[in-house]
Amino acid sequence: MARSSAQTLVRRSWVVAVLLIAFPLAAALFQVARRGPGPLVSGVSVAPLMILALMSHLFCDLVGYRMAPVDPTLPPDQAESEALAAYLKATVVRYAITMPVPALGLAASVAIEPSSAQIFLLSVLMATAVRILHVLPTCRAVGRSEAALRAGGARVDLAALRHWTRVDPT
């Protein structure tokens, strides 16, 4: 059975999303394994990272789902490919919004005395939680994106993102 280009794009987007979440988490776990657990992290050193993670979540909600609506005069195939492209661009924006959390966590884990990998691990876990909400093609993220893309009256169906393992019978 032939796979459509949309299904191939969807499968690749899932793989990329999982990799973008897994690599920072693996790096944090590697740092913990290499340095040892270190001293317990105080709330004072983690609180700014928690606030930044919350701000990145709110900023993803405010900015990450703003997309230009699809033109309703486009043919269905072109409208679908334009919708998928807009969705993927917005996903990259949402991922970029979450990047400062682990980056500042890494800087804090090196700068704070005594240095501890736990700060980096906690920042990566906080960023991973936000990324699961906004970067993975969950029903919530896809639904919000569909609503933004349909605002112009076009028929946009990103259901393939929700059910990416289904095989197209055609």
CSV table of N, CA, C and O in Angstrom, one decimal, residues 9-24 87-88 91-92 94-95 128 131-132 134-138:
chain,number,residue,atom,x,y,z
A,9,LEU,N,5.1,12.8,6.1
A,9,LEU,CA,5.4,14.0,6.8
A,9,LEU,C,5.0,13.9,8.3
A,9,LEU,O,5.7,14.3,9.2
A,10,VAL,N,3.8,13.3,8.5
A,10,VAL,CA,3.3,13.1,9.9
A,10,VAL,C,4.2,12.2,10.7
A,10,VAL,O,4.6,12.4,11.8
A,11,ARG,N,4.6,11.1,10.0
A,11,ARG,CA,5.5,10.1,10.7
A,11,ARG,C,6.8,10.8,11.0
A,11,ARG,O,7.4,10.6,12.1
A,12,ARG,N,7.4,11.6,10.1
A,12,ARG,CA,8.6,12.2,10.4
A,12,ARG,C,8.5,13.3,11.5
A,12,ARG,O,9.4,13.4,12.3
A,13,SER,N,7.4,14.0,11.6
A,13,SER,CA,7.2,15.0,12.6
A,13,SER,C,7.1,14.3,14.0
A,13,SER,O,7.6,14.9,15.0
A,14,TRP,N,6.5,13.1,14.1
A,14,TRP,CA,6.5,12.4,15.4
A,14,TRP,C,7.9,12.0,15.8
A,14,TRP,O,8.3,12.2,16.9
A,15,VAL,N,8.6,11.5,14.8
A,15,VAL,CA,10.0,11.1,15.1
A,15,VAL,C,10.8,12.2,15.6
A,15,VAL,O,11.6,12.2,16.6
A,16,VAL,N,10.7,13.4,14.9
A,16,VAL,CA,11.5,14.6,15.2
A,16,VAL,C,11.1,15.1,16.6
A,16,VAL,O,12.0,15.4,17.4
A,17,ALA,N,9.8,15.1,16.9
A,17,ALA,CA,9.3,15.6,18.2
A,17,ALA,C,9.9,14.7,19.3
A,17,ALA,O,10.3,15.2,20.3
A,18,VAL,N,9.8,13.4,19.1
A,18,VAL,CA,10.3,12.5,20.1
A,18,VAL,C,11.8,12.7,20.3
A,18,VAL,O,12.3,12.7,21.5
A,19,LEU,N,12.6,12.8,19.3
A,19,LEU,CA,14.0,13.0,19.4
A,19,LEU,C,14.3,14.4,20.1
A,19,LEU,O,15.3,14.4,20.9
A,20,LEU,N,13.6,15.4,19.7
A,20,LEU,CA,13.9,16.7,20.3
A,20,LEU,C,13.6,16.7,21.8
A,20,LEU,O,14.1,17.5,22.6
A,21,ILE,N,12.7,15.8,22.3
A,21,ILE,CA,12.4,15.7,23.7
A,21,ILE,C,13.4,14.7,24.3
A,21,ILE,O,13.9,15.0,25.5
A,22,ALA,N,13.8,13.7,23.7
A,22,ALA,CA,14.6,12.6,24.3
A,22,ALA,C,16.1,13.0,24.4
A,22,ALA,O,16.7,12.7,25.4
A,23,PHE,N,16.6,13.8,23.4
A,23,PHE,CA,18.1,14.1,23.5
A,23,PHE,C,18.4,15.0,24.7
A,23,PHE,O,19.4,14.7,25.4
A,24,PRO,N,17.7,16.1,25.0
A,24,PRO,CA,18.1,16.8,26.2
A,24,PRO,C,17.9,16.0,27.5
A,24,PRO,O,18.7,16.1,28.4
A,87,TYR,N,1.5,24.0,10.4
A,87,TYR,CA,1.5,23.3,11.7
A,87,TYR,C,3.0,23.0,12.1
A,87,TYR,O,3.3,23.2,13.2
A,88,LEU,N,3.8,22.5,11.2
A,88,LEU,CA,5.2,22.2,11.5
A,88,LEU,C,6.0,23.4,11.8
A,88,LEU,O,6.8,23.4,12.8
A,91,THR,N,5.0,24.3,15.3
A,91,THR,CA,5.6,23.4,16.2
A,91,THR,C,7.1,23.7,16.5
A,91,THR,O,7.5,23.7,17.7
A,92,VAL,N,7.8,24.1,15.5
A,92,VAL,CA,9.2,24.6,15.7
A,92,VAL,C,9.3,25.8,16.5
A,92,VAL,O,10.1,26.0,17.4
A,94,ARG,N,7.1,26.7,18.8
A,94,ARG,CA,6.8,26.3,20.2
A,94,ARG,C,8.0,25.6,20.9
A,94,ARG,O,8.2,25.7,22.0
A,95,TYR,N,8.7,24.8,20.1
A,95,TYR,CA,9.9,24.1,20.6
A,95,TYR,C,10.9,25.2,21.0
A,95,TYR,O,11.6,25.1,22.0
A,128,THR,N,10.5,19.2,29.3
A,128,THR,CA,9.9,18.1,28.7
A,128,THR,C,8.4,18.0,29.0
A,128,THR,O,7.6,17.7,28.0
A,131,ARG,N,7.0,20.5,26.6
A,131,ARG,CA,7.1,20.1,25.2
A,131,ARG,C,6.1,19.0,24.9
A,131,ARG,O,5.5,18.9,23.8
A,132,ILE,N,5.8,18.1,25.9
A,132,ILE,CA,4.8,17.1,25.7
A,132,ILE,C,3.4,17.8,25.4
A,132,ILE,O,2.6,17.3,24.6
A,134,HIS,N,2.9,20.8,24.1
A,134,HIS,CA,2.9,21.7,23.0
A,134,HIS,C,3.6,21.2,21.7
A,134,HIS,O,3.2,21.7,20.6
A,135,VAL,N,4.6,20.4,21.8
A,135,VAL,CA,5.3,20.0,20.7
A,135,VAL,C,4.8,18.7,20.1
A,135,VAL,O,4.7,18.5,18.9
A,136,LEU,N,4.5,17.7,20.9
A,136,LEU,CA,4.0,16.4,20.4
A,136,LEU,C,2.6,16.7,19.8
A,136,LEU,O,1.8,17.5,20.3
A,137,PRO,N,2.3,16.0,18.7
A,137,PRO,CA,1.0,16.2,18.1
A,137,PRO,C,-0.1,15.5,18.8
A,137,PRO,O,-0.7,14.5,18.4
A,138,THR,N,-0.4,16.0,20.0
A,138,THR,CA,-1.5,15.5,20.8
A,138,THR,C,-2.9,16.1,20.3
A,138,THR,O,-2.9,17.0,19.5
